[in-house]
Amino acid sequence: MAGEFRALPVPEGLDGMRVDAAVAKIFGISRALAAEIIADGDVLVDATAVQKSERVRAGSMLEATLPAPKAPPRPKAEHVEGMSIIYSDADVIAVDKPVGVAAHPTLGWEGPTVVGGLEAMGFELPDAGPPERKGIVQRLDVGTSGVMIVAASVHGYSVLKRAFRERTVEKTYHAVVQGLPDPIVGTIDAPIGRHPSAGWKFAVTGDGRNSVTHYEVIEAFREASLLEVRLETGRTHQIRVHMSATGHPCVGDPMYGSDPTLTARLGLTRQWLHATKLGFTHPRSASWMEVESPYPADLAHAVEVLRG
């Protein structure tokens, strides 16, 4: 596999780690890609070919030929079923994103995107940031619905991007989790990183990135609780990982340990997690704005079943 050759010694902190995990961590690539280049013979440890499940030792020389990065696909203007505009002006667009929609195109994703949907609606998004992320200043997981904001101008992009980076945006979610968290108002402060044995998901890990989640129970049911959640940081899968780590996974989230029987009884085909509100300083007027999204039909139905 032609590409960039890299060679680095294995640091002390990775002693005993699987080769695929070590390659992913040291060279900043996905676990899946690490496994692929190992299988192709493009990874050597102390000049010897290895299997992905072997263990590395501190001080060993890790050599890898990394493939040339592929360019992400360009946005494709196409109508997105169920996506609507909550608010828009010359600098800001607030979108109500349905489940099953990505924020922007990525390698391997062929489904609908917020960027493509906005372009199909006639919005001219600014050439700010990477070409495939025109105007995107934040993201919601494909499996999470709710409000997200998109910059409609270069000025809006610059100001909003900085606001998210400096954590001055107030992000509020509602989540239905299994059981009743104790205490019913609390903060989860636990670092999040790649799961040590499953690279496609995340976990609370000692060497993860600082992650802080505030929650409050707003309604308790026999089997589950409805929470209001505020994020201080914005890590991938943060709410799902933190709630699972406390023994209260989001209902409908098998990746992080939900009960399939309860999921089926509530008629859910995805995790019960919704971005209900965003509060931010408008990039031009400097006035405080809040935009909100109501529960979509599937999540509202699940709550009614729990109440019943």
PDB file of C-alpha atoms in Angstrom:
ATOM      1  CA  MET A   1       0.000   0.000   0.000  1.00  0.00           C
ATOM      2  CA  ALA A   2       1.762   3.197  -1.184  1.00  0.00           C
ATOM      3  CA  GLY A   3       1.836   6.080   1.236  1.00  0.00           C
ATOM      4  CA  GLU A   4       3.801   7.848   3.948  1.00  0.00           C
ATOM      5  CA  PHE A   5       6.441   5.867   5.867  1.00  0.00           C
ATOM      6  CA  ARG A   6       6.585   6.560   9.627  1.00  0.00           C
ATOM      7  CA  ALA A   7       8.732   5.017  12.373  1.00  0.00           C
ATOM      8  CA  LEU A   8       8.447   5.715  16.111  1.00  0.00           C
ATOM      9  CA  PRO A   9       9.450   3.881  19.288  1.00  0.00           C
ATOM     10  CA  VAL A  10       6.629   2.468  21.433  1.00  0.00           C
ATOM     11  CA  PRO A  11       6.258   4.725  24.518  1.00  0.00           C
ATOM     12  CA  GLU A  12       6.141   3.322  28.063  1.00  0.00           C
ATOM     13  CA  GLY A  13       2.427   4.078  28.392  1.00  0.00           C
ATOM     14  CA  LEU A  14       1.542   1.678  25.562  1.00  0.00           C
ATOM     15  CA  ASP A  15       3.554  -1.290  26.822  1.00  0.00           C
ATOM     16  CA  GLY A  16       1.486  -4.475  26.412  1.00  0.00           C
ATOM     17  CA  MET A  17      -1.108  -2.901  24.101  1.00  0.00           C
ATOM     18  CA  ARG A  18      -2.384  -4.780  21.048  1.00  0.00           C
ATOM     19  CA  VAL A  19      -0.536  -3.864  17.854  1.00  0.00           C
ATOM     20  CA  ASP A  20      -3.655  -2.520  16.086  1.00  0.00           C
ATOM     21  CA  ALA A  21      -4.544  -0.323  19.066  1.00  0.00           C
ATOM     22  CA  ALA A  22      -0.968   0.932  19.369  1.00  0.00           C
ATOM     23  CA  VAL A  23      -0.723   1.762  15.657  1.00  0.00           C
ATOM     24  CA  ALA A  24      -4.039   3.637  15.834  1.00  0.00           C
ATOM     25  CA  LYS A  25      -2.933   5.626  18.891  1.00  0.00           C
ATOM     26  CA  ILE A  26       0.618   6.415  17.798  1.00  0.00           C
ATOM     27  CA  PHE A  27      -0.167   7.395  14.215  1.00  0.00           C
ATOM     28  CA  GLY A  28      -3.607   8.926  14.786  1.00  0.00           C
ATOM     29  CA  ILE A  29      -5.624   6.626  12.519  1.00  0.00           C
ATOM     30  CA  SER A  30      -8.727   4.510  13.094  1.00  0.00           C
ATOM     31  CA  ARG A  31      -8.470   1.042  14.616  1.00  0.00           C
ATOM     32  CA  ALA A  32     -10.074  -0.400  11.457  1.00  0.00           C
ATOM     33  CA  LEU A  33      -7.464   1.224   9.196  1.00  0.00           C
ATOM     34  CA  ALA A  34      -4.682   0.041  11.522  1.00  0.00           C
ATOM     35  CA  ALA A  35      -5.940  -3.541  11.232  1.00  0.00           C
ATOM     36  CA  GLU A  36      -6.104  -3.183   7.434  1.00  0.00           C
ATOM     37  CA  ILE A  37      -2.503  -2.009   6.996  1.00  0.00           C
ATOM     38  CA  ILE A  38      -1.273  -4.674   9.444  1.00  0.00           C
ATOM     39  CA  ALA A  39      -3.030  -7.344   7.336  1.00  0.00           C
ATOM     40  CA  ASP A  40      -1.389  -5.876   4.216  1.00  0.00           C
ATOM     41  CA  GLY A  41       2.066  -6.286   5.789  1.00  0.00           C
ATOM     42  CA  ASP A  42       2.612  -2.533   6.080  1.00  0.00           C
ATOM     43  CA  VAL A  43       3.396  -2.595   9.819  1.00  0.00           C
ATOM     44  CA  LEU A  44       6.632  -3.922  11.321  1.00  0.00           C
ATOM     45  CA  VAL A  45       7.695  -4.189  14.955  1.00  0.00           C
ATOM     46  CA  ASP A  46      11.497  -4.320  15.299  1.00  0.00           C
ATOM     47  CA  ALA A  47      11.650  -5.023  11.524  1.00  0.00           C
ATOM     48  CA  THR A  48       9.353  -8.066  11.844  1.00  0.00           C
ATOM     49  CA  ALA A  49       5.833  -8.470  10.407  1.00  0.00           C
ATOM     50  CA  VAL A  50       3.158  -8.923  13.076  1.00  0.00           C
ATOM     51  CA  GLN A  51      -0.471  -9.902  13.571  1.00  0.00           C
ATOM     52  CA  LYS A  52      -2.922  -7.289  14.863  1.00  0.00           C
ATOM     53  CA  SER A  53      -3.583  -9.187  18.109  1.00  0.00           C
ATOM     54  CA  GLU A  54       0.086  -9.392  19.156  1.00  0.00           C
ATOM     55  CA  ARG A  55       1.313  -7.122  21.966  1.00  0.00           C
ATOM     56  CA  VAL A  56       3.885  -4.341  21.683  1.00  0.00           C
ATOM     57  CA  ARG A  57       6.651  -3.674  24.166  1.00  0.00           C
ATOM     58  CA  ALA A  58       7.941  -0.289  25.295  1.00  0.00           C
ATOM     59  CA  GLY A  59      11.030   0.760  23.317  1.00  0.00           C
ATOM     60  CA  SER A  60      10.276  -1.465  20.302  1.00  0.00           C
ATOM     61  CA  MET A  61      10.489   0.326  16.954  1.00  0.00           C
ATOM     62  CA  LEU A  62       7.091   0.540  15.268  1.00  0.00           C
ATOM     63  CA  GLU A  63       7.245   1.107  11.497  1.00  0.00           C
ATOM     64  CA  ALA A  64       4.164   1.755   9.372  1.00  0.00           C
ATOM     65  CA  THR A  65       3.414   2.772   5.815  1.00  0.00           C
ATOM     66  CA  LEU A  66       0.274   4.880   6.065  1.00  0.00           C
ATOM     67  CA  PRO A  67      -2.047   5.235   3.068  1.00  0.00           C
ATOM     68  CA  ALA A  68      -2.478   8.649   1.507  1.00  0.00           C
ATOM     69  CA  PRO A  69      -5.575  10.271   3.030  1.00  0.00           C
ATOM     70  CA  LYS A  70      -8.689  10.221   0.870  1.00  0.00           C
ATOM     71  CA  ALA A  71     -10.521  13.455   0.258  1.00  0.00           C
ATOM     72  CA  PRO A  72     -13.992  13.489   1.892  1.00  0.00           C
ATOM     73  CA  PRO A  73     -16.891  13.593  -0.588  1.00  0.00           C
ATOM     74  CA  ARG A  74     -18.279  16.964  -1.616  1.00  0.00           C
ATOM     75  CA  PRO A  75     -21.748  17.930  -0.335  1.00  0.00           C
ATOM     76  CA  LYS A  76     -24.628  16.844  -2.575  1.00  0.00           C
ATOM     77  CA  ALA A  77     -27.726  19.035  -2.603  1.00  0.00           C
ATOM     78  CA  GLU A  78     -30.709  16.780  -1.890  1.00  0.00           C
ATOM     79  CA  HIS A  79     -34.001  17.103  -0.027  1.00  0.00           C
ATOM     80  CA  VAL A  80     -33.855  15.723   3.516  1.00  0.00           C
ATOM     81  CA  GLU A  81     -37.130  14.245   4.711  1.00  0.00           C
ATOM     82  CA  GLY A  82     -38.249  15.711   8.034  1.00  0.00           C
ATOM     83  CA  MET A  83     -35.581  18.421   8.270  1.00  0.00           C
ATOM     84  CA  SER A  84     -36.948  21.896   8.968  1.00  0.00           C
ATOM     85  CA  ILE A  85     -35.671  25.401   9.660  1.00  0.00           C
ATOM     86  CA  ILE A  86     -36.333  26.783  13.151  1.00  0.00           C
ATOM     87  CA  TYR A  87     -34.718  30.177  12.500  1.00  0.00           C
ATOM     88  CA  SER A  88     -32.525  31.831   9.860  1.00  0.00           C
ATOM     89  CA  ASP A  89     -30.927  35.173   9.077  1.00  0.00           C
ATOM     90  CA  ALA A  90     -27.838  36.386   7.195  1.00  0.00           C
ATOM     91  CA  ASP A  91     -25.441  34.821   9.730  1.00  0.00           C
ATOM     92  CA  VAL A  92     -27.213  31.912  11.466  1.00  0.00           C
ATOM     93  CA  ILE A  93     -29.404  28.970  10.446  1.00  0.00           C
ATOM     94  CA  ALA A  94     -31.022  26.873  13.193  1.00  0.00           C
ATOM     95  CA  VAL A  95     -31.973  23.428  11.893  1.00  0.00           C
ATOM     96  CA  ASP A  96     -34.263  20.800  13.395  1.00  0.00           C
ATOM     97  CA  LYS A  97     -32.272  17.682  12.395  1.00  0.00           C
ATOM     98  CA  PRO A  98     -34.133  14.379  12.145  1.00  0.00           C
ATOM     99  CA  VAL A  99     -32.605  11.067  13.114  1.00  0.00           C
ATOM    100  CA  GLY A 100     -30.647   9.298  10.361  1.00  0.00           C
ATOM    101  CA  VAL A 101     -29.053  12.472   9.007  1.00  0.00           C
ATOM    102  CA  ALA A 102     -25.339  13.369   9.271  1.00  0.00           C
ATOM    103  CA  ALA A 103     -24.162  16.948   9.740  1.00  0.00           C
ATOM    104  CA  HIS A 104     -21.928  16.806   6.648  1.00  0.00           C
ATOM    105  CA  PRO A 105     -20.494  14.270   4.185  1.00  0.00           C
ATOM    106  CA  THR A 106     -17.817  11.897   5.485  1.00  0.00           C
ATOM    107  CA  LEU A 107     -15.961   8.933   4.033  1.00  0.00           C
ATOM    108  CA  GLY A 108     -18.228   5.892   4.173  1.00  0.00           C
ATOM    109  CA  TRP A 109     -21.472   7.838   4.725  1.00  0.00           C
ATOM    110  CA  GLU A 110     -23.827   7.848   1.742  1.00  0.00           C
ATOM    111  CA  GLY A 111     -26.983   9.000   3.514  1.00  0.00           C
ATOM    112  CA  PRO A 112     -28.558  12.473   3.767  1.00  0.00           C
ATOM    113  CA  THR A 113     -26.695  15.416   5.327  1.00  0.00           C
ATOM    114  CA  VAL A 114     -27.656  18.754   6.858  1.00  0.00           C
ATOM    115  CA  VAL A 115     -25.333  20.558   4.416  1.00  0.00           C
ATOM    116  CA  GLY A 116     -26.942  18.853   1.406  1.00  0.00           C
ATOM    117  CA  GLY A 117     -30.434  19.502   2.746  1.00  0.00           C
ATOM    118  CA  LEU A 118     -29.749  23.203   3.277  1.00  0.00           C
ATOM    119  CA  GLU A 119     -28.299  23.582  -0.210  1.00  0.00           C
ATOM    120  CA  ALA A 120     -31.388  21.851  -1.645  1.00  0.00           C
ATOM    121  CA  MET A 121     -33.517  24.431   0.209  1.00  0.00           C
ATOM    122  CA  GLY A 122     -31.652  27.221  -1.563  1.00  0.00           C
ATOM    123  CA  PHE A 123     -29.284  28.323   1.206  1.00  0.00           C
ATOM    124  CA  GLU A 124     -25.842  29.479   0.031  1.00  0.00           C
ATOM    125  CA  LEU A 125     -23.477  28.290   2.728  1.00  0.00           C
ATOM    126  CA  PRO A 126     -20.157  30.077   3.252  1.00  0.00           C
ATOM    127  CA  ASP A 127     -16.838  28.744   2.014  1.00  0.00           C
ATOM    128  CA  ALA A 128     -15.493  28.523   5.554  1.00  0.00           C
ATOM    129  CA  GLY A 129     -13.802  25.489   7.031  1.00  0.00           C
ATOM    130  CA  PRO A 130     -13.217  22.267   5.040  1.00  0.00           C
ATOM    131  CA  PRO A 131     -15.160  22.136   1.726  1.00  0.00           C
ATOM    132  CA  GLU A 132     -17.389  19.249   2.853  1.00  0.00           C
ATOM    133  CA  ARG A 133     -18.353  21.070   6.083  1.00  0.00           C
ATOM    134  CA  LYS A 134     -19.574  24.365   4.640  1.00  0.00           C
ATOM    135  CA  GLY A 135     -20.923  26.429   7.550  1.00  0.00           C
ATOM    136  CA  ILE A 136     -20.869  23.525  10.051  1.00  0.00           C
ATOM    137  CA  VAL A 137     -19.802  24.773  13.505  1.00  0.00           C
ATOM    138  CA  GLN A 138     -21.095  21.784  15.525  1.00  0.00           C
ATOM    139  CA  ARG A 139     -22.306  18.248  14.896  1.00  0.00           C
ATOM    140  CA  LEU A 140     -24.982  15.894  16.157  1.00  0.00           C
ATOM    141  CA  ASP A 141     -24.594  12.114  15.816  1.00  0.00           C
ATOM    142  CA  VAL A 142     -26.527  10.530  12.941  1.00  0.00           C
ATOM    143  CA  GLY A 143     -28.636   8.716  15.572  1.00  0.00           C
ATOM    144  CA  THR A 144     -29.449  11.865  17.567  1.00  0.00           C
ATOM    145  CA  SER A 145     -32.198  14.305  16.588  1.00  0.00           C
ATOM    146  CA  GLY A 146     -32.764  17.925  17.512  1.00  0.00           C
ATOM    147  CA  VAL A 147     -31.557  21.470  17.116  1.00  0.00           C
ATOM    148  CA  MET A 148     -28.185  22.393  15.622  1.00  0.00           C
ATOM    149  CA  ILE A 149     -26.910  25.695  14.294  1.00  0.00           C
ATOM    150  CA  VAL A 150     -25.099  26.283  11.011  1.00  0.00           C
ATOM    151  CA  ALA A 151     -23.261  29.452  10.016  1.00  0.00           C
ATOM    152  CA  ALA A 152     -24.766  31.297   7.058  1.00  0.00           C
ATOM    153  CA  SER A 153     -21.818  33.699   6.578  1.00  0.00           C
ATOM    154  CA  VAL A 154     -18.029  33.708   6.961  1.00  0.00           C
ATOM    155  CA  HIS A 155     -18.385  36.127   9.885  1.00  0.00           C
ATOM    156  CA  GLY A 156     -20.993  33.894  11.502  1.00  0.00           C
ATOM    157  CA  TYR A 157     -18.725  30.871  11.065  1.00  0.00           C
ATOM    158  CA  SER A 158     -15.759  32.583  12.713  1.00  0.00           C
ATOM    159  CA  VAL A 159     -17.719  33.852  15.736  1.00  0.00           C
ATOM    160  CA  LEU A 160     -19.800  30.682  16.285  1.00  0.00           C
ATOM    161  CA  LYS A 161     -16.827  28.346  15.859  1.00  0.00           C
ATOM    162  CA  ARG A 162     -14.976  30.297  18.546  1.00  0.00           C
ATOM    163  CA  ALA A 163     -18.052  30.245  20.822  1.00  0.00           C
ATOM    164  CA  PHE A 164     -18.232  26.436  20.660  1.00  0.00           C
ATOM    165  CA  ARG A 165     -14.477  26.142  21.208  1.00  0.00           C
ATOM    166  CA  GLU A 166     -14.608  28.469  24.241  1.00  0.00           C
ATOM    167  CA  ARG A 167     -17.746  26.674  25.581  1.00  0.00           C
ATOM    168  CA  THR A 168     -19.927  29.777  25.741  1.00  0.00           C
ATOM    169  CA  VAL A 169     -22.768  27.970  23.924  1.00  0.00           C
ATOM    170  CA  GLU A 170     -25.354  26.390  26.244  1.00  0.00           C
ATOM    171  CA  LYS A 171     -26.239  22.898  24.973  1.00  0.00           C
ATOM    172  CA  THR A 172     -29.308  21.222  26.480  1.00  0.00           C
ATOM    173  CA  TYR A 173     -30.456  17.683  25.723  1.00  0.00           C
ATOM    174  CA  HIS A 174     -33.229  15.450  26.994  1.00  0.00           C
ATOM    175  CA  ALA A 175     -32.513  11.755  27.441  1.00  0.00           C
ATOM    176  CA  VAL A 176     -34.510   8.788  28.684  1.00  0.00           C
ATOM    177  CA  VAL A 177     -32.222   6.460  30.623  1.00  0.00           C
ATOM    178  CA  GLN A 178     -32.820   3.126  32.287  1.00  0.00           C
ATOM    179  CA  GLY A 179     -33.485   3.147  36.026  1.00  0.00           C
ATOM    180  CA  LEU A 180     -33.230   6.173  38.333  1.00  0.00           C
ATOM    181  CA  PRO A 181     -29.867   7.949  38.648  1.00  0.00           C
ATOM    182  CA  ASP A 182     -28.687   8.588  42.213  1.00  0.00           C
ATOM    183  CA  PRO A 183     -28.364  11.457  42.951  1.00  0.00           C
ATOM    184  CA  ILE A 184     -31.227  12.788  40.844  1.00  0.00           C
ATOM    185  CA  VAL A 185     -29.267  16.003  40.199  1.00  0.00           C
ATOM    186  CA  GLY A 186     -25.595  15.472  39.514  1.00  0.00           C
ATOM    187  CA  THR A 187     -22.430  15.968  37.503  1.00  0.00           C
ATOM    188  CA  ILE A 188     -20.413  13.263  35.768  1.00  0.00           C
ATOM    189  CA  ASP A 189     -16.777  14.308  35.407  1.00  0.00           C
ATOM    190  CA  ALA A 190     -14.959  11.416  33.726  1.00  0.00           C
ATOM    191  CA  PRO A 191     -12.517  11.393  30.786  1.00  0.00           C
ATOM    192  CA  ILE A 192     -13.673   9.802  27.524  1.00  0.00           C
ATOM    193  CA  GLY A 193     -11.499   8.051  24.968  1.00  0.00           C
ATOM    194  CA  ARG A 194     -11.661   5.256  22.405  1.00  0.00           C
ATOM    195  CA  HIS A 195     -12.911   1.972  23.837  1.00  0.00           C
ATOM    196  CA  PRO A 196      -9.818  -0.214  24.473  1.00  0.00           C
ATOM    197  CA  SER A 197     -11.221  -3.283  22.712  1.00  0.00           C
ATOM    198  CA  ALA A 198     -13.838  -1.838  20.337  1.00  0.00           C
ATOM    199  CA  GLY A 199     -12.457   1.062  18.288  1.00  0.00           C
ATOM    200  CA  TRP A 200     -15.842   2.073  16.864  1.00  0.00           C
ATOM    201  CA  LYS A 201     -17.173   3.177  20.248  1.00  0.00           C
ATOM    202  CA  PHE A 202     -16.042   5.210  23.233  1.00  0.00           C
ATOM    203  CA  ALA A 203     -15.630   4.646  26.971  1.00  0.00           C
ATOM    204  CA  VAL A 204     -14.541   6.290  30.203  1.00  0.00           C
ATOM    205  CA  THR A 205     -10.757   5.783  30.119  1.00  0.00           C
ATOM    206  CA  GLY A 206      -7.904   6.977  32.298  1.00  0.00           C
ATOM    207  CA  ASP A 207      -6.116   8.600  29.370  1.00  0.00           C
ATOM    208  CA  GLY A 208      -9.254  10.053  27.733  1.00  0.00           C
ATOM    209  CA  ARG A 209     -10.146  13.706  27.145  1.00  0.00           C
ATOM    210  CA  ASN A 210     -11.712  15.798  29.910  1.00  0.00           C
ATOM    211  CA  SER A 211     -15.521  15.348  29.729  1.00  0.00           C
ATOM    212  CA  VAL A 212     -18.165  16.919  31.979  1.00  0.00           C
ATOM    213  CA  THR A 213     -21.923  16.225  31.897  1.00  0.00           C
ATOM    214  CA  HIS A 214     -24.546  17.832  34.169  1.00  0.00           C
ATOM    215  CA  TYR A 215     -27.947  16.136  34.517  1.00  0.00           C
ATOM    216  CA  GLU A 216     -31.227  16.472  36.385  1.00  0.00           C
ATOM    217  CA  VAL A 217     -34.128  14.017  36.570  1.00  0.00           C
ATOM    218  CA  ILE A 218     -37.276  15.808  35.374  1.00  0.00           C
ATOM    219  CA  GLU A 219     -39.640  12.810  35.400  1.00  0.00           C
ATOM    220  CA  ALA A 220     -39.258   9.309  36.840  1.00  0.00           C
ATOM    221  CA  PHE A 221     -41.081   6.216  35.557  1.00  0.00           C
ATOM    222  CA  ARG A 222     -41.133   2.639  36.819  1.00  0.00           C
ATOM    223  CA  GLU A 223     -38.343   1.449  34.518  1.00  0.00           C
ATOM    224  CA  ALA A 224     -36.676   4.631  33.316  1.00  0.00           C
ATOM    225  CA  SER A 225     -36.134   8.354  33.905  1.00  0.00           C
ATOM    226  CA  LEU A 226     -36.397  11.444  31.711  1.00  0.00           C
ATOM    227  CA  LEU A 227     -33.355  13.679  32.207  1.00  0.00           C
ATOM    228  CA  GLU A 228     -32.390  17.204  31.247  1.00  0.00           C
ATOM    229  CA  VAL A 229     -28.709  17.157  30.370  1.00  0.00           C
ATOM    230  CA  ARG A 230     -26.320  20.057  29.918  1.00  0.00           C
ATOM    231  CA  LEU A 231     -22.947  19.495  28.303  1.00  0.00           C
ATOM    232  CA  GLU A 232     -19.910  21.398  29.509  1.00  0.00           C
ATOM    233  CA  THR A 233     -17.724  19.633  26.931  1.00  0.00           C
ATOM    234  CA  GLY A 234     -18.705  18.100  23.602  1.00  0.00           C
ATOM    235  CA  ARG A 235     -17.073  14.701  23.155  1.00  0.00           C
ATOM    236  CA  THR A 236     -18.326  12.112  20.674  1.00  0.00           C
ATOM    237  CA  HIS A 237     -21.125  10.015  22.278  1.00  0.00           C
ATOM    238  CA  GLN A 238     -20.552  11.915  25.563  1.00  0.00           C
ATOM    239  CA  ILE A 239     -24.045  11.574  27.065  1.00  0.00           C
ATOM    240  CA  ARG A 240     -24.369   7.964  25.946  1.00  0.00           C
ATOM    241  CA  VAL A 241     -20.965   7.010  27.383  1.00  0.00           C
ATOM    242  CA  HIS A 242     -21.389   8.872  30.684  1.00  0.00           C
ATOM    243  CA  MET A 243     -24.882   7.543  31.385  1.00  0.00           C
ATOM    244  CA  SER A 244     -23.818   4.002  30.502  1.00  0.00           C
ATOM    245  CA  ALA A 245     -20.804   4.318  32.801  1.00  0.00           C
ATOM    246  CA  THR A 246     -23.129   5.160  35.716  1.00  0.00           C
ATOM    247  CA  GLY A 247     -25.278   2.083  35.017  1.00  0.00           C
ATOM    248  CA  HIS A 248     -28.087   4.061  33.353  1.00  0.00           C
ATOM    249  CA  PRO A 249     -27.674   3.724  29.561  1.00  0.00           C
ATOM    250  CA  CYS A 250     -29.942   5.643  27.219  1.00  0.00           C
ATOM    251  CA  VAL A 251     -33.004   3.570  26.378  1.00  0.00           C
ATOM    252  CA  GLY A 252     -32.725   2.211  22.837  1.00  0.00           C
ATOM    253  CA  ASP A 253     -28.912   2.292  22.774  1.00  0.00           C
ATOM    254  CA  PRO A 254     -27.620  -1.308  22.462  1.00  0.00           C
ATOM    255  CA  MET A 255     -24.070  -0.129  21.729  1.00  0.00           C
ATOM    256  CA  TYR A 256     -23.862   1.142  25.302  1.00  0.00           C
ATOM    257  CA  GLY A 257     -25.847  -1.535  27.110  1.00  0.00           C
ATOM    258  CA  SER A 258     -29.569  -0.808  26.827  1.00  0.00           C
ATOM    259  CA  ASP A 259     -32.220  -3.484  27.511  1.00  0.00           C
ATOM    260  CA  PRO A 260     -33.600  -4.702  24.138  1.00  0.00           C
ATOM    261  CA  THR A 261     -36.897  -5.795  25.728  1.00  0.00           C
ATOM    262  CA  LEU A 262     -37.667  -2.288  26.999  1.00  0.00           C
ATOM    263  CA  THR A 263     -36.546  -0.787  23.689  1.00  0.00           C
ATOM    264  CA  ALA A 264     -38.975  -3.010  21.793  1.00  0.00           C
ATOM    265  CA  ARG A 265     -41.850  -2.289  24.177  1.00  0.00           C
ATOM    266  CA  LEU A 266     -41.386   1.445  23.623  1.00  0.00           C
ATOM    267  CA  GLY A 267     -41.274   0.998  19.840  1.00  0.00           C
ATOM    268  CA  LEU A 268     -37.814   2.575  19.550  1.00  0.00           C
ATOM    269  CA  THR A 269     -35.330   1.927  16.760  1.00  0.00           C
ATOM    270  CA  ARG A 270     -32.655   4.314  18.127  1.00  0.00           C
ATOM    271  CA  GLN A 271     -31.446   5.825  21.379  1.00  0.00           C
ATOM    272  CA  TRP A 272     -33.810   8.168  23.242  1.00  0.00           C
ATOM    273  CA  LEU A 273     -31.648  11.297  23.015  1.00  0.00           C
ATOM    274  CA  HIS A 274     -32.736  14.682  21.678  1.00  0.00           C
ATOM    275  CA  ALA A 275     -31.006  18.076  21.446  1.00  0.00           C
ATOM    276  CA  THR A 276     -33.788  20.269  22.818  1.00  0.00           C
ATOM    277  CA  LYS A 277     -32.185  23.718  23.079  1.00  0.00           C
ATOM    278  CA  LEU A 278     -29.149  25.780  22.110  1.00  0.00           C
ATOM    279  CA  GLY A 279     -28.367  29.155  23.666  1.00  0.00           C
ATOM    280  CA  PHE A 280     -25.710  31.396  22.128  1.00  0.00           C
ATOM    281  CA  THR A 281     -24.677  35.003  21.528  1.00  0.00           C
ATOM    282  CA  HIS A 282     -25.733  36.097  18.033  1.00  0.00           C
ATOM    283  CA  PRO A 283     -22.564  36.670  15.967  1.00  0.00           C
ATOM    284  CA  ARG A 284     -23.662  40.092  14.649  1.00  0.00           C
ATOM    285  CA  SER A 285     -26.140  41.618  17.102  1.00  0.00           C
ATOM    286  CA  ALA A 286     -24.359  40.203  20.201  1.00  0.00           C
ATOM    287  CA  SER A 287     -27.800  39.518  21.728  1.00  0.00           C
ATOM    288  CA  TRP A 288     -28.478  36.217  23.499  1.00  0.00           C
ATOM    289  CA  MET A 289     -30.540  33.757  21.429  1.00  0.00           C
ATOM    290  CA  GLU A 290     -32.174  30.455  22.277  1.00  0.00           C
ATOM    291  CA  VAL A 291     -33.557  28.000  19.731  1.00  0.00           C
ATOM    292  CA  GLU A 292     -35.564  24.910  20.660  1.00  0.00           C
ATOM    293  CA  SER A 293     -36.737  21.664  19.100  1.00  0.00           C
ATOM    294  CA  PRO A 294     -39.792  19.648  20.251  1.00  0.00           C
ATOM    295  CA  TYR A 295     -39.658  15.872  20.623  1.00  0.00           C
ATOM    296  CA  PRO A 296     -40.126  13.988  17.337  1.00  0.00           C
ATOM    297  CA  ALA A 297     -43.016  11.517  17.144  1.00  0.00           C
ATOM    298  CA  ASP A 298     -41.067   8.345  18.031  1.00  0.00           C
ATOM    299  CA  LEU A 299     -39.538   9.822  21.185  1.00  0.00           C
ATOM    300  CA  ALA A 300     -42.812  11.434  22.288  1.00  0.00           C
ATOM    301  CA  HIS A 301     -44.594   8.089  21.834  1.00  0.00           C
ATOM    302  CA  ALA A 302     -42.004   6.282  23.972  1.00  0.00           C
ATOM    303  CA  VAL A 303     -42.529   8.768  26.834  1.00  0.00           C
ATOM    304  CA  GLU A 304     -46.306   8.296  26.633  1.00  0.00           C
ATOM    305  CA  VAL A 305     -45.876   4.513  26.874  1.00  0.00           C
ATOM    306  CA  LEU A 306     -43.681   4.954  29.951  1.00  0.00           C
ATOM    307  CA  ARG A 307     -46.250   7.260  31.565  1.00  0.00           C
ATOM    308  CA  GLY A 308     -49.033   4.817  30.777  1.00  0.00           C
TER     309      GLY A 308
END
